[in-house]
PDB file of C-alpha atoms in Angstrom:
ATOM      1  CA  UNK U   1       4.841  -9.870  56.406  1.00  0.00           C
ATOM      2  CA  UNK U   2       5.820 -11.076  52.939  1.00  0.00           C
ATOM      3  CA  UNK U   3       9.350 -11.954  54.091  1.00  0.00           C
ATOM      4  CA  UNK U   4       8.202 -13.571  57.333  1.00  0.00           C
ATOM      5  CA  UNK U   5       5.694 -15.845  55.584  1.00  0.00           C
ATOM      6  CA  UNK U   6       8.456 -17.176  53.335  1.00  0.00           C
ATOM      7  CA  UNK U   7      10.249 -18.417  56.464  1.00  0.00           C
ATOM      8  CA  UNK U   8       7.403 -19.337  58.812  1.00  0.00           C
ATOM      9  CA  UNK U   9       4.250 -20.934  57.389  1.00  0.00           C
ATOM     10  CA  UNK U  10       1.541 -21.357  60.054  1.00  0.00           C
ATOM     11  CA  UNK U  11      -1.716 -23.042  59.077  1.00  0.00           C
ATOM     12  CA  UNK U  12      -3.836 -20.456  60.936  1.00  0.00           C
ATOM     13  CA  UNK U  13      -3.080 -16.770  61.537  1.00  0.00           C
ATOM     14  CA  UNK U  14      -5.156 -14.422  63.697  1.00  0.00           C
ATOM     15  CA  UNK U  15      -4.548 -10.727  63.091  1.00  0.00           C
ATOM     16  CA  UNK U  16      -6.002  -7.554  64.545  1.00  0.00           C
ATOM     17  CA  UNK U  17      -7.809  -5.388  61.998  1.00  0.00           C
ATOM     18  CA  UNK U  18      -8.654  -1.703  62.135  1.00  0.00           C
ATOM     19  CA  UNK U  19     -12.388  -2.210  61.618  1.00  0.00           C
ATOM     20  CA  UNK U  20     -13.096   1.508  61.587  1.00  0.00           C
ATOM     21  CA  UNK U  21     -12.542   1.481  57.818  1.00  0.00           C
ATOM     22  CA  UNK U  22     -15.341  -0.007  55.670  1.00  0.00           C
ATOM     23  CA  UNK U  23     -14.662  -2.791  53.175  1.00  0.00           C
ATOM     24  CA  UNK U  24     -14.535  -0.517  50.111  1.00  0.00           C
ATOM     25  CA  UNK U  25     -11.455   1.219  51.630  1.00  0.00           C
ATOM     26  CA  UNK U  26      -7.921  -0.154  51.665  1.00  0.00           C
ATOM     27  CA  UNK U  27      -6.019   1.624  54.451  1.00  0.00           C
ATOM     28  CA  UNK U  28      -2.628   1.090  56.089  1.00  0.00           C
ATOM     29  CA  UNK U  29      -0.466   3.162  58.409  1.00  0.00           C
ATOM     30  CA  UNK U  30       3.304   2.803  58.509  1.00  0.00           C
ATOM     31  CA  UNK U  31       5.803   4.277  60.948  1.00  0.00           C
ATOM     32  CA  UNK U  32       8.137   7.081  60.089  1.00  0.00           C
ATOM     33  CA  UNK U  33      11.880   6.797  60.550  1.00  0.00           C
ATOM     34  CA  UNK U  34      14.537   9.230  61.609  1.00  0.00           C
ATOM     35  CA  UNK U  35      18.072   9.280  60.309  1.00  0.00           C
ATOM     36  CA  UNK U  36      20.854   8.690  62.807  1.00  0.00           C
ATOM     37  CA  UNK U  37      24.327   9.847  61.848  1.00  0.00           C
ATOM     38  CA  UNK U  38      26.929   7.965  63.837  1.00  0.00           C
ATOM     39  CA  UNK U  39      30.428   8.805  62.684  1.00  0.00           C
ATOM     40  CA  UNK U  40      30.538   8.044  58.991  1.00  0.00           C
ATOM     41  CA  UNK U  41      27.600   5.628  59.165  1.00  0.00           C
ATOM     42  CA  UNK U  42      23.927   6.472  58.749  1.00  0.00           C
ATOM     43  CA  UNK U  43      21.076   4.357  60.018  1.00  0.00           C
ATOM     44  CA  UNK U  44      17.350   4.668  60.495  1.00  0.00           C
ATOM     45  CA  UNK U  45      15.405   4.356  63.729  1.00  0.00           C
ATOM     46  CA  UNK U  46      11.650   3.934  63.839  1.00  0.00           C
ATOM     47  CA  UNK U  47       9.853   6.932  65.301  1.00  0.00           C
ATOM     48  CA  UNK U  48       7.859   6.061  68.396  1.00  0.00           C
ATOM     49  CA  UNK U  49       4.112   5.835  68.025  1.00  0.00           C
ATOM     50  CA  UNK U  50       1.966   6.747  71.016  1.00  0.00           C
ATOM     51  CA  UNK U  51      -0.648   3.998  70.985  1.00  0.00           C
ATOM     52  CA  UNK U  52      -2.605   5.733  73.745  1.00  0.00           C
ATOM     53  CA  UNK U  53      -3.252   8.627  71.336  1.00  0.00           C
ATOM     54  CA  UNK U  54      -3.757   6.582  68.200  1.00  0.00           C
ATOM     55  CA  UNK U  55      -7.454   7.288  68.008  1.00  0.00           C
ATOM     56  CA  UNK U  56      -8.941   5.759  64.870  1.00  0.00           C
ATOM     57  CA  UNK U  57      -5.781   5.796  62.736  1.00  0.00           C
ATOM     58  CA  UNK U  58      -3.568   2.726  63.190  1.00  0.00           C
ATOM     59  CA  UNK U  59      -2.762  -0.621  61.615  1.00  0.00           C
ATOM     60  CA  UNK U  60      -4.677  -1.565  58.501  1.00  0.00           C
ATOM     61  CA  UNK U  61      -8.212  -2.101  57.270  1.00  0.00           C
ATOM     62  CA  UNK U  62      -9.733  -5.494  56.574  1.00  0.00           C
ATOM     63  CA  UNK U  63      -9.556  -4.927  52.802  1.00  0.00           C
ATOM     64  CA  UNK U  64      -5.877  -3.954  52.920  1.00  0.00           C
ATOM     65  CA  UNK U  65      -5.077  -6.921  55.128  1.00  0.00           C
ATOM     66  CA  UNK U  66      -6.882  -9.397  52.866  1.00  0.00           C
ATOM     67  CA  UNK U  67      -6.017  -7.959  49.433  1.00  0.00           C
ATOM     68  CA  UNK U  68      -2.489  -6.635  50.039  1.00  0.00           C
ATOM     69  CA  UNK U  69      -1.064  -8.867  52.769  1.00  0.00           C
ATOM     70  CA  UNK U  70      -2.750 -12.216  53.130  1.00  0.00           C
ATOM     71  CA  UNK U  71      -4.055 -13.335  49.719  1.00  0.00           C
ATOM     72  CA  UNK U  72      -0.767 -12.498  47.956  1.00  0.00           C
ATOM     73  CA  UNK U  73       0.910 -14.769  50.530  1.00  0.00           C
ATOM     74  CA  UNK U  74      -1.469 -17.680  50.005  1.00  0.00           C
ATOM     75  CA  UNK U  75      -3.882 -17.139  52.906  1.00  0.00           C
ATOM     76  CA  UNK U  76      -7.658 -16.777  52.820  1.00  0.00           C
ATOM     77  CA  UNK U  77      -9.885 -15.195  55.435  1.00  0.00           C
ATOM     78  CA  UNK U  78     -12.102 -17.623  57.367  1.00  0.00           C
ATOM     79  CA  UNK U  79     -13.781 -15.407  59.934  1.00  0.00           C
ATOM     80  CA  UNK U  80     -13.982 -11.893  61.382  1.00  0.00           C
ATOM     81  CA  UNK U  81     -14.910 -11.374  65.024  1.00  0.00           C
ATOM     82  CA  UNK U  82     -15.049  -7.634  65.649  1.00  0.00           C
ATOM     83  CA  UNK U  83     -11.405  -6.605  65.156  1.00  0.00           C
ATOM     84  CA  UNK U  84      -9.842 -10.071  64.845  1.00  0.00           C
ATOM     85  CA  UNK U  85      -9.500 -11.747  61.462  1.00  0.00           C
ATOM     86  CA  UNK U  86      -8.731 -15.459  61.134  1.00  0.00           C
ATOM     87  CA  UNK U  87      -6.813 -16.669  58.065  1.00  0.00           C
ATOM     88  CA  UNK U  88      -5.934 -20.148  56.809  1.00  0.00           C
ATOM     89  CA  UNK U  89      -3.149 -21.303  54.500  1.00  0.00           C
ATOM     90  CA  UNK U  90      -4.919 -22.073  51.184  1.00  0.00           C
ATOM     91  CA  UNK U  91      -2.518 -24.967  50.520  1.00  0.00           C
ATOM     92  CA  UNK U  92      -3.810 -26.751  53.610  1.00  0.00           C
ATOM     93  CA  UNK U  93      -7.548 -26.176  53.220  1.00  0.00           C
ATOM     94  CA  UNK U  94      -9.956 -25.451  50.411  1.00  0.00           C
ATOM     95  CA  UNK U  95     -12.461 -22.833  51.470  1.00  0.00           C
ATOM     96  CA  UNK U  96     -14.932 -20.491  49.836  1.00  0.00           C
ATOM     97  CA  UNK U  97     -15.341 -17.549  52.201  1.00  0.00           C
ATOM     98  CA  UNK U  98     -18.216 -15.109  51.998  1.00  0.00           C
ATOM     99  CA  UNK U  99     -17.540 -11.645  50.600  1.00  0.00           C
ATOM    100  CA  UNK U 100     -15.522  -9.173  52.664  1.00  0.00           C
ATOM    101  CA  UNK U 101     -18.659  -7.071  53.024  1.00  0.00           C
ATOM    102  CA  UNK U 102     -20.598 -10.033  54.468  1.00  0.00           C
ATOM    103  CA  UNK U 103     -17.754 -10.848  56.869  1.00  0.00           C
ATOM    104  CA  UNK U 104     -17.496  -7.183  57.906  1.00  0.00           C
ATOM    105  CA  UNK U 105     -21.248  -6.784  58.393  1.00  0.00           C
ATOM    106  CA  UNK U 106     -21.641  -9.986  60.405  1.00  0.00           C
ATOM    107  CA  UNK U 107     -18.368  -9.665  62.322  1.00  0.00           C
ATOM    108  CA  UNK U 108     -18.563  -5.964  63.130  1.00  0.00           C
ATOM    109  CA  UNK U 109     -21.007  -3.537  61.467  1.00  0.00           C
ATOM    110  CA  UNK U 110     -24.271  -5.206  62.534  1.00  0.00           C
ATOM    111  CA  UNK U 111     -23.201  -5.461  66.177  1.00  0.00           C
ATOM    112  CA  UNK U 112     -23.855  -2.801  68.847  1.00  0.00           C
ATOM    113  CA  UNK U 113     -21.614   0.211  68.238  1.00  0.00           C
ATOM    114  CA  UNK U 114     -19.082   1.045  70.979  1.00  0.00           C
ATOM    115  CA  UNK U 115     -19.371   4.702  72.010  1.00  0.00           C
ATOM    116  CA  UNK U 116     -15.839   5.497  70.807  1.00  0.00           C
ATOM    117  CA  UNK U 117     -16.765   4.460  67.251  1.00  0.00           C
ATOM    118  CA  UNK U 118     -20.042   6.392  66.998  1.00  0.00           C
ATOM    119  CA  UNK U 119     -18.431   9.670  65.804  1.00  0.00           C
ATOM    120  CA  UNK U 120     -16.913   7.930  62.763  1.00  0.00           C
ATOM    121  CA  UNK U 121     -19.765   5.669  61.634  1.00  0.00           C
ATOM    122  CA  UNK U 122     -20.318   8.066  58.718  1.00  0.00           C
ATOM    123  CA  UNK U 123     -16.941   6.919  57.301  1.00  0.00           C
ATOM    124  CA  UNK U 124     -18.782   3.908  55.866  1.00  0.00           C
ATOM    125  CA  UNK U 125     -20.394   6.146  53.231  1.00  0.00           C
ATOM    126  CA  UNK U 126     -17.313   8.168  52.236  1.00  0.00           C
ATOM    127  CA  UNK U 127     -15.186   7.937  49.117  1.00  0.00           C
ATOM    128  CA  UNK U 128     -11.411   7.676  49.404  1.00  0.00           C
ATOM    129  CA  UNK U 129     -10.969  11.427  48.854  1.00  0.00           C
ATOM    130  CA  UNK U 130     -13.684  12.305  51.377  1.00  0.00           C
ATOM    131  CA  UNK U 131     -12.174   9.963  53.951  1.00  0.00           C
ATOM    132  CA  UNK U 132      -8.681  11.400  53.401  1.00  0.00           C
ATOM    133  CA  UNK U 133     -10.096  14.895  54.064  1.00  0.00           C
ATOM    134  CA  UNK U 134     -11.921  13.629  57.187  1.00  0.00           C
ATOM    135  CA  UNK U 135      -8.633  12.205  58.511  1.00  0.00           C
ATOM    136  CA  UNK U 136      -6.888  15.502  57.741  1.00  0.00           C
ATOM    137  CA  UNK U 137      -9.481  17.362  59.848  1.00  0.00           C
ATOM    138  CA  UNK U 138      -9.205  14.810  62.642  1.00  0.00           C
ATOM    139  CA  UNK U 139      -5.491  15.540  63.078  1.00  0.00           C
ATOM    140  CA  UNK U 140      -5.300  19.311  62.562  1.00  0.00           C
ATOM    141  CA  UNK U 141      -3.940  19.961  66.054  1.00  0.00           C
ATOM    142  CA  UNK U 142      -2.646  16.535  67.022  1.00  0.00           C
ATOM    143  CA  UNK U 143       0.997  15.482  66.746  1.00  0.00           C
ATOM    144  CA  UNK U 144       0.410  11.882  67.901  1.00  0.00           C
ATOM    145  CA  UNK U 145       1.019  10.560  64.368  1.00  0.00           C
ATOM    146  CA  UNK U 146       3.957  12.828  63.498  1.00  0.00           C
ATOM    147  CA  UNK U 147       6.221  11.640  60.704  1.00  0.00           C
ATOM    148  CA  UNK U 148       4.111   8.539  60.035  1.00  0.00           C
ATOM    149  CA  UNK U 149       2.635   7.567  56.680  1.00  0.00           C
ATOM    150  CA  UNK U 150      -0.774   6.346  55.549  1.00  0.00           C
ATOM    151  CA  UNK U 151      -1.795   4.640  52.353  1.00  0.00           C
ATOM    152  CA  UNK U 152      -5.440   4.719  51.354  1.00  0.00           C
ATOM    153  CA  UNK U 153      -7.346   3.597  48.289  1.00  0.00           C
ATOM    154  CA  UNK U 154     -10.482   2.003  46.928  1.00  0.00           C
ATOM    155  CA  UNK U 155     -10.773  -1.771  46.534  1.00  0.00           C
ATOM    156  CA  UNK U 156     -11.616  -1.317  42.835  1.00  0.00           C
ATOM    157  CA  UNK U 157      -8.287   0.395  42.121  1.00  0.00           C
ATOM    158  CA  UNK U 158      -4.794  -1.038  42.662  1.00  0.00           C
ATOM    159  CA  UNK U 159      -3.264   2.346  43.418  1.00  0.00           C
ATOM    160  CA  UNK U 160      -2.992   3.755  46.919  1.00  0.00           C
ATOM    161  CA  UNK U 161      -2.740   7.430  47.843  1.00  0.00           C
ATOM    162  CA  UNK U 162       0.241   8.155  50.062  1.00  0.00           C
ATOM    163  CA  UNK U 163      -0.275  10.621  52.890  1.00  0.00           C
ATOM    164  CA  UNK U 164       2.314  11.880  55.349  1.00  0.00           C
ATOM    165  CA  UNK U 165       1.980  13.382  58.816  1.00  0.00           C
ATOM    166  CA  UNK U 166       4.577  16.105  59.393  1.00  0.00           C
ATOM    167  CA  UNK U 167       6.426  16.753  62.682  1.00  0.00           C
ATOM    168  CA  UNK U 168       3.412  18.653  64.063  1.00  0.00           C
ATOM    169  CA  UNK U 169       0.909  15.986  62.945  1.00  0.00           C
ATOM    170  CA  UNK U 170      -0.504  17.791  59.878  1.00  0.00           C
ATOM    171  CA  UNK U 171      -1.478  15.349  57.115  1.00  0.00           C
ATOM    172  CA  UNK U 172      -0.667  16.039  53.463  1.00  0.00           C
ATOM    173  CA  UNK U 173      -0.838  14.052  50.261  1.00  0.00           C
ATOM    174  CA  UNK U 174       2.569  12.947  48.953  1.00  0.00           C
ATOM    175  CA  UNK U 175       3.662  14.276  45.581  1.00  0.00           C
ATOM    176  CA  UNK U 176       3.848  12.152  42.421  1.00  0.00           C
ATOM    177  CA  UNK U 177       7.254  10.788  43.477  1.00  0.00           C
ATOM    178  CA  UNK U 178       5.931   9.687  46.873  1.00  0.00           C
ATOM    179  CA  UNK U 179       7.775  12.510  48.623  1.00  0.00           C
ATOM    180  CA  UNK U 180       6.287  14.488  51.461  1.00  0.00           C
ATOM    181  CA  UNK U 181       7.385  18.120  51.557  1.00  0.00           C
ATOM    182  CA  UNK U 182       6.180  18.645  55.121  1.00  0.00           C
ATOM    183  CA  UNK U 183       8.024  15.669  56.624  1.00  0.00           C
ATOM    184  CA  UNK U 184      11.142  16.988  58.258  1.00  0.00           C
ATOM    185  CA  UNK U 185      14.038  15.393  60.098  1.00  0.00           C
ATOM    186  CA  UNK U 186      13.616  15.299  63.830  1.00  0.00           C
TER     187      UNK U 186
END
């Protein structure tokens, strides 16, 4: 995103948000890669992600999108309509948006809850550590996220915890160097 917005500078951007994560949580999921050895050359190929099995873990939260992607690139959020966030280039308009919590509550939380989101409504009250453990339990026997990575943190802290799904889908916390002992080549 950072590189793209240096080349292309739209006035308005609409992005899908994973609204399952409350505003006090910064969350992002990134694909894993596998190493391809071709002759003497090595390259990386993104590991496929089965979007039909993604469940609640995909993309990024509103807070991550605003604080880590859009504001650092000069965009401010204008509106949230369920899982669609609208941003405007701050150089082209002066705005004073409401808080992320207000946007989230009005654009998602205070609306009728779809049945598929009811089992995770309690996430709104969890700390980062509690939510990480809830995600671990969610994927105990599910390999749909194998070899992918998540980053999760609180909006009051600049650091993000790095979690890795291994080849069988088990989630672990990365070590201090950002390495994941369970992630294996496939």
